[in-house]
Amino acid sequence: MSEPIVLSTEQPPTPYRPRVWLAGVGIYIFLVSIGISIGGEFESFTAASFNVLPFAILAILAYFAGTSFNWAWIATGLWLMILIAITALLAFGFGAVNIIGIPLGDIDPANPPALTQSALLGILMLILGIFGAIGIGFLTLLPPVRRRLARFIPIEPASFVHTIALAAIVSITLMLFVPLLLTGEPPLLALVRSLSGEGLNNTNPDAELRSQVYGLIWTIPAALLAVGFGIRRNLSATLSRLGLVMPTSQQFWNGIGLGVVLAIAMLFLLSPLQEWIWQSFGWPTTDEDAFLELMSYAISPIGAVVIGVTAGLGEELAIRGVLQPRLGILLSNLFFVSLHAFQYRWDGLLVVFVIGIILGLIRKYTNTTTAALVHGTYNFVLVMLTTLAEKL
């Protein structure tokens, strides 16, 4: 008989307050409705919540399923399938455009291009790759698989919450790698070249930066909910689980200093070493011009600050705060790397992987706050140096 899936017993559950939850859901629906009605900047603000909402809902349902809310078992499974399907469609869409190899501006929806045999084979491989990624992810739903994985990552094999998190993260991580694995081309950079800058030139850099800030604002409550705030943990226990602390003066300056050192090491040690290895083997590298065009909205002093704060705090809160304590440094970092697989080739992803491992170790031996300071400073320094180089 397989072992039952239960809620983790690491922390006494916080009493569930239906009225508080209903009020929160009502306020959120009200805000989104107002945003849709009035449009403009408020609509952009509420729309930014959609990037993290699916994951927050999955976590909330999983925590409910671990209590007496038995209806949530089915709801969690259905929502997991929806989340996986959305990711699969995203990976397929970007991968298919790369495989077809026709600029988006040249595609006529009324008269779609005829696919060559090579393109058809590529799309078939793309579909098989996506389903293979889902299959591997769903293997973690089997208790024996989780028990084996528990030897290497700090999950509780019998925890329903950990089971859902593991299946979702493994599936999504592998799917996001599939387009790059099959085509060798980061989808977003291919999109930049296909648009020849026309679509990007029409974007508003200030609006893009505000969108980054809005995303961070929604990421913070989503992270709190993802670790059971209001269902399983009170605020103090939630912040402790996330590794968020008020930094001491030493932690603050250590984080800033480590971020500067890490940026310098990347520019003068890691990046040259990676470039030498890639040139030695003749491997293709990330298109720097296309990447700079993709990130052009952030190449400014204000952009450096915004990217430093939003990516530093937002990514560390989600990856090192929410995921790492349950999935370990390696698996959570692979998910972190996969989030960049649409904009970097393997050379860039190697750098992201190494930086992620370092941040994971900082989180493990200090806290998420320090890791966020390091990450934010690292991003700030790199963007500022790019800004200065563009002006010279």
XYZ file of C-alpha atoms in Angstrom:
392
model
C 0.000 0.000 0.000
C 1.237 3.497 -0.794
C 1.688 5.863 2.108
C -1.022 8.501 2.603
C -0.372 12.066 1.565
C -0.796 14.415 4.503
C -0.013 17.967 5.413
C 3.530 18.589 6.606
C 3.765 18.549 10.398
C 6.764 20.835 10.681
C 4.707 23.722 12.128
C 1.436 23.788 14.089
C -1.307 24.948 11.710
C -2.709 28.439 12.044
C -6.514 28.511 12.510
C -8.198 29.169 9.179
C -10.388 32.268 9.150
C -12.985 32.019 6.347
C -14.143 35.621 6.680
C -10.629 36.984 6.285
C -10.019 34.841 3.219
C -13.346 35.722 1.638
C -12.657 39.403 2.283
C -9.227 39.082 0.643
C -10.638 37.330 -2.409
C -13.386 39.921 -2.658
C -10.920 42.811 -2.486
C -8.749 41.241 -5.191
C -11.712 40.662 -7.522
C -12.860 44.233 -6.866
C -9.416 45.632 -7.737
C -9.200 43.626 -10.973
C -12.725 44.685 -11.941
C -11.876 48.337 -11.345
C -8.670 47.945 -13.338
C -10.518 46.465 -16.297
C -13.205 49.163 -16.083
C -11.024 52.263 -15.878
C -8.038 50.914 -17.820
C -4.816 52.878 -17.915
C -2.149 52.519 -15.284
C -4.399 50.834 -12.748
C -5.221 48.117 -15.271
C -1.496 47.566 -15.805
C -1.048 47.283 -12.058
C -3.775 44.681 -11.588
C -2.754 42.799 -14.744
C 0.732 42.335 -13.275
C -0.822 39.999 -10.690
C -1.561 37.433 -13.398
C 2.131 36.472 -13.551
C 2.097 35.096 -10.006
C -1.610 34.417 -9.466
C -1.614 30.855 -10.928
C 1.173 29.756 -8.560
C -0.439 31.428 -5.553
C -3.763 29.712 -6.287
C -2.037 26.331 -6.611
C -0.311 26.773 -3.244
C -3.503 27.923 -1.520
C -5.490 24.962 -2.846
C -2.734 22.544 -1.859
C -2.727 23.865 1.711
C -6.514 23.612 1.860
C -6.280 20.037 0.593
C -3.976 19.231 3.492
C -6.633 20.243 6.013
C -10.280 19.267 6.251
C -11.176 20.926 2.941
C -11.414 17.711 0.928
C -12.913 19.480 -2.083
C -9.524 21.094 -2.582
C -7.866 17.783 -3.490
C -9.766 17.716 -6.776
C -9.463 21.482 -7.262
C -5.701 21.318 -6.724
C -5.315 18.572 -9.309
C -7.401 20.458 -11.861
C -5.529 23.705 -11.284
C -2.181 21.903 -11.571
C -3.282 20.578 -14.959
C -4.337 24.069 -16.052
C -0.989 25.536 -14.980
C 0.910 22.781 -16.781
C -1.231 23.276 -19.911
C -0.571 27.030 -19.967
C 3.173 26.446 -19.698
C 3.022 23.763 -22.389
C 1.222 26.119 -24.783
C 3.769 28.841 -24.079
C 6.708 26.509 -24.730
C 5.060 25.107 -27.851
C 4.202 28.527 -29.283
C 7.688 29.966 -28.907
C 9.334 26.716 -29.975
C 7.145 26.380 -33.081
C 7.973 29.914 -34.240
C 11.675 29.102 -33.929
C 11.292 25.862 -35.845
C 9.266 27.378 -38.683
C 11.869 30.117 -38.981
C 9.617 32.710 -40.600
C 9.590 36.277 -39.189
C 6.341 36.985 -37.362
C 5.653 40.018 -39.509
C 5.639 37.823 -42.638
C 3.058 35.334 -41.331
C -0.439 35.784 -42.740
C -3.030 34.109 -40.457
C -5.425 33.793 -43.406
C -2.783 32.042 -45.477
C -0.434 30.140 -43.156
C 2.881 29.010 -44.629
C 3.310 25.457 -45.852
C 5.532 23.496 -43.496
C 8.535 21.628 -44.811
C 9.173 18.057 -43.811
C 11.998 19.262 -41.584
C 9.702 21.762 -39.835
C 7.011 19.125 -39.312
C 9.582 16.784 -37.786
C 10.816 19.588 -35.544
C 7.297 20.382 -34.338
C 6.684 16.691 -33.660
C 9.879 16.563 -31.604
C 8.760 19.708 -29.793
C 5.441 18.107 -28.864
C 7.144 14.908 -27.733
C 9.647 16.921 -25.703
C 6.905 18.852 -23.924
C 4.908 15.713 -23.130
C 8.105 14.002 -22.007
C 8.799 16.878 -19.605
C 5.277 16.614 -18.210
C 5.643 12.857 -17.838
C 8.891 13.174 -15.904
C 7.334 15.821 -13.669
C 4.310 13.679 -12.955
C 6.513 10.737 -11.974
C 7.115 12.661 -8.763
C 3.469 12.029 -7.861
C 4.486 8.424 -7.148
C 5.398 7.884 -3.453
C 8.457 5.690 -4.179
C 9.901 8.387 -6.421
C 9.425 11.056 -3.757
C 10.979 8.833 -1.101
C 14.097 8.468 -3.237
C 14.228 12.182 -3.970
C 13.873 12.935 -0.261
C 17.389 11.564 0.166
C 18.689 14.536 -1.812
C 16.174 17.346 -1.303
C 14.455 18.411 1.964
C 10.892 17.419 1.090
C 8.518 15.328 3.151
C 7.444 12.501 0.809
C 4.027 12.190 2.484
C 3.218 15.916 2.300
C 0.516 16.812 -0.214
C 1.845 20.382 -0.428
C 5.377 19.193 -1.183
C 4.072 16.674 -3.709
C 2.198 19.311 -5.712
C 5.124 21.753 -5.563
C 7.562 19.108 -6.754
C 5.379 17.965 -9.667
C 4.718 21.543 -10.790
C 8.317 22.760 -10.576
C 9.885 19.715 -12.258
C 7.347 19.795 -15.115
C 7.606 23.545 -15.723
C 11.406 23.574 -15.461
C 11.819 20.869 -18.077
C 9.213 22.362 -20.427
C 10.881 25.775 -20.417
C 14.145 24.171 -21.532
C 12.570 22.250 -24.440
C 12.473 25.056 -27.096
C 16.125 25.953 -26.537
C 17.136 22.292 -26.378
C 15.534 21.515 -29.744
C 16.219 24.720 -31.679
C 19.345 26.048 -29.991
C 17.823 29.523 -30.151
C 16.386 31.524 -27.224
C 12.768 32.262 -28.265
C 12.691 35.871 -27.055
C 15.874 36.786 -28.916
C 14.492 35.159 -32.050
C 11.370 37.264 -31.551
C 13.468 40.430 -31.276
C 15.209 39.688 -34.559
C 11.976 38.731 -36.313
C 10.459 42.074 -35.367
C 13.622 43.877 -36.511
C 13.158 46.247 -33.593
C 9.850 47.577 -34.909
C 7.709 46.249 -32.060
C 10.294 47.082 -29.410
C 10.772 50.656 -30.581
C 7.118 51.314 -29.878
C 7.387 50.294 -26.228
C 7.483 52.826 -23.430
C 10.571 52.267 -21.222
C 8.932 53.995 -18.253
C 5.854 51.783 -18.591
C 8.075 48.692 -18.765
C 9.898 49.710 -15.596
C 6.624 50.407 -13.800
C 5.476 46.958 -14.877
C 8.537 45.479 -13.163
C 7.648 47.336 -9.967
C 4.024 46.196 -10.161
C 5.211 42.611 -10.558
C 7.288 42.881 -7.392
C 4.353 44.343 -5.461
C 2.253 41.282 -6.350
C 5.119 38.825 -5.830
C 5.422 39.712 -2.148
C 1.876 38.677 -1.073
C 2.026 35.714 -3.472
C 5.172 34.472 -1.704
C 3.490 34.852 1.684
C 0.510 32.808 0.483
C 2.769 30.207 -1.142
C 4.155 29.181 2.244
C 0.768 29.032 3.936
C 0.213 32.474 5.431
C -3.256 32.640 6.956
C -3.826 28.917 6.470
C -0.926 27.235 8.170
C 1.355 29.997 9.470
C 0.967 33.351 11.134
C 2.978 36.331 9.868
C 5.983 35.731 12.111
C 6.256 32.059 11.132
C 5.737 32.972 7.471
C 8.595 35.473 7.441
C 10.810 32.950 9.215
C 9.954 30.267 6.635
C 10.801 32.692 3.811
C 14.072 33.724 5.452
C 13.088 37.389 5.503
C 14.685 39.323 8.332
C 15.545 42.917 9.084
C 19.214 42.940 8.078
C 21.814 43.999 10.573
C 24.295 46.668 9.543
C 26.883 43.965 8.921
C 24.507 41.869 6.801
C 23.544 44.931 4.776
C 27.094 45.949 3.922
C 28.185 42.337 3.437
C 25.349 41.880 0.941
C 26.284 45.050 -0.946
C 29.966 44.139 -0.955
C 29.370 40.553 -2.079
C 27.125 41.809 -4.883
C 29.869 44.129 -6.174
C 32.499 41.388 -5.899
C 30.224 38.913 -7.683
C 29.592 41.359 -10.546
C 33.318 42.035 -10.953
C 34.118 38.313 -10.800
C 31.492 37.604 -13.439
C 32.818 40.320 -15.782
C 36.522 39.578 -15.423
C 36.633 35.888 -14.499
C 33.508 33.821 -15.084
C 32.365 35.435 -18.328
C 35.830 35.357 -19.997
C 36.311 31.743 -18.901
C 32.911 30.753 -20.261
C 33.630 32.631 -23.516
C 36.978 30.864 -23.911
C 35.365 27.452 -23.405
C 32.607 28.178 -25.933
C 35.071 29.507 -28.525
C 37.338 26.494 -28.036
C 34.490 24.126 -28.910
C 32.940 26.395 -31.531
C 29.590 26.522 -29.737
C 27.123 29.313 -30.570
C 26.807 32.093 -28.013
C 23.982 34.416 -26.967
C 23.295 37.249 -29.419
C 24.375 40.213 -27.286
C 22.889 42.816 -29.636
C 19.463 41.143 -29.568
C 19.656 40.754 -25.794
C 20.529 44.429 -25.299
C 17.635 45.359 -27.558
C 15.334 43.158 -25.498
C 16.496 44.865 -22.297
C 16.808 48.371 -23.768
C 14.022 49.697 -21.540
C 16.213 49.087 -18.477
C 19.501 50.538 -19.730
C 19.504 53.692 -17.622
C 20.387 54.670 -14.036
C 16.713 54.412 -13.042
C 16.482 51.089 -14.854
C 19.493 49.821 -12.922
C 17.789 50.656 -9.631
C 14.461 49.125 -10.688
C 16.009 45.906 -12.025
C 18.223 45.646 -8.979
C 15.321 45.933 -6.550
C 12.639 44.008 -8.458
C 14.768 41.104 -9.692
C 16.888 41.021 -6.558
C 14.024 40.888 -4.090
C 11.374 39.278 -6.292
C 13.460 36.390 -7.622
C 15.152 35.693 -4.303
C 11.836 35.734 -2.476
C 10.307 33.251 -4.932
C 13.303 30.988 -5.592
C 15.477 31.076 -2.499
C 12.684 32.035 -0.094
C 9.766 29.838 -1.179
C 11.335 26.953 -3.105
C 14.852 26.297 -1.836
C 13.935 25.221 1.724
C 11.768 22.443 0.247
C 13.387 21.591 -3.107
C 17.023 22.151 -2.225
C 19.612 24.400 -3.836
C 20.060 22.444 -7.087
C 16.434 21.886 -8.113
C 15.270 25.365 -7.145
C 18.247 26.805 -9.032
C 17.421 24.772 -12.133
C 13.951 26.311 -12.033
C 15.617 29.722 -11.697
C 17.780 28.985 -14.743
C 14.801 27.746 -16.778
C 13.096 31.114 -16.289
C 15.972 32.604 -18.314
C 15.943 29.941 -21.052
C 13.872 32.118 -23.388
C 16.534 34.862 -23.434
C 19.916 33.127 -23.187
C 21.748 30.370 -25.002
C 23.577 27.771 -22.935
C 26.548 30.075 -22.366
C 24.366 32.643 -20.635
C 22.474 29.956 -18.738
C 25.760 28.620 -17.374
C 26.481 32.032 -15.864
C 22.953 32.200 -14.429
C 23.406 28.702 -12.956
C 26.680 29.588 -11.233
C 25.295 32.859 -9.866
C 22.190 30.992 -8.662
C 24.270 28.385 -6.827
C 26.205 31.136 -5.062
C 22.973 32.890 -4.071
C 21.574 29.566 -2.869
C 24.582 29.046 -0.611
C 24.238 32.589 0.717
C 20.568 31.891 1.503
C 21.457 28.596 3.190
C 24.106 30.016 5.481
C 22.534 33.443 6.106
C 19.026 34.367 4.977
C 16.955 35.417 1.975
C 17.361 39.104 2.799
C 21.130 38.892 2.394
C 20.767 36.893 -0.822
C 18.403 39.586 -2.150
C 20.923 42.312 -1.308
C 23.653 40.416 -3.154
C 21.424 39.710 -6.163
C 20.079 43.255 -6.332
C 23.534 44.821 -6.108
C 24.864 42.400 -8.734
C 22.088 43.360 -11.163
C 22.486 47.076 -10.403
C 26.229 47.036 -11.106
C 25.846 45.147 -14.388
C 23.054 47.386 -15.696
C 24.906 50.546 -14.655
C 28.093 49.405 -16.385
C 26.054 48.608 -19.518
C 24.460 52.053 -19.318
C 27.833 53.749 -19.075
C 29.205 51.668 -21.946
C 26.241 52.651 -24.134
C 26.945 56.344 -23.536
C 30.658 56.138 -24.334
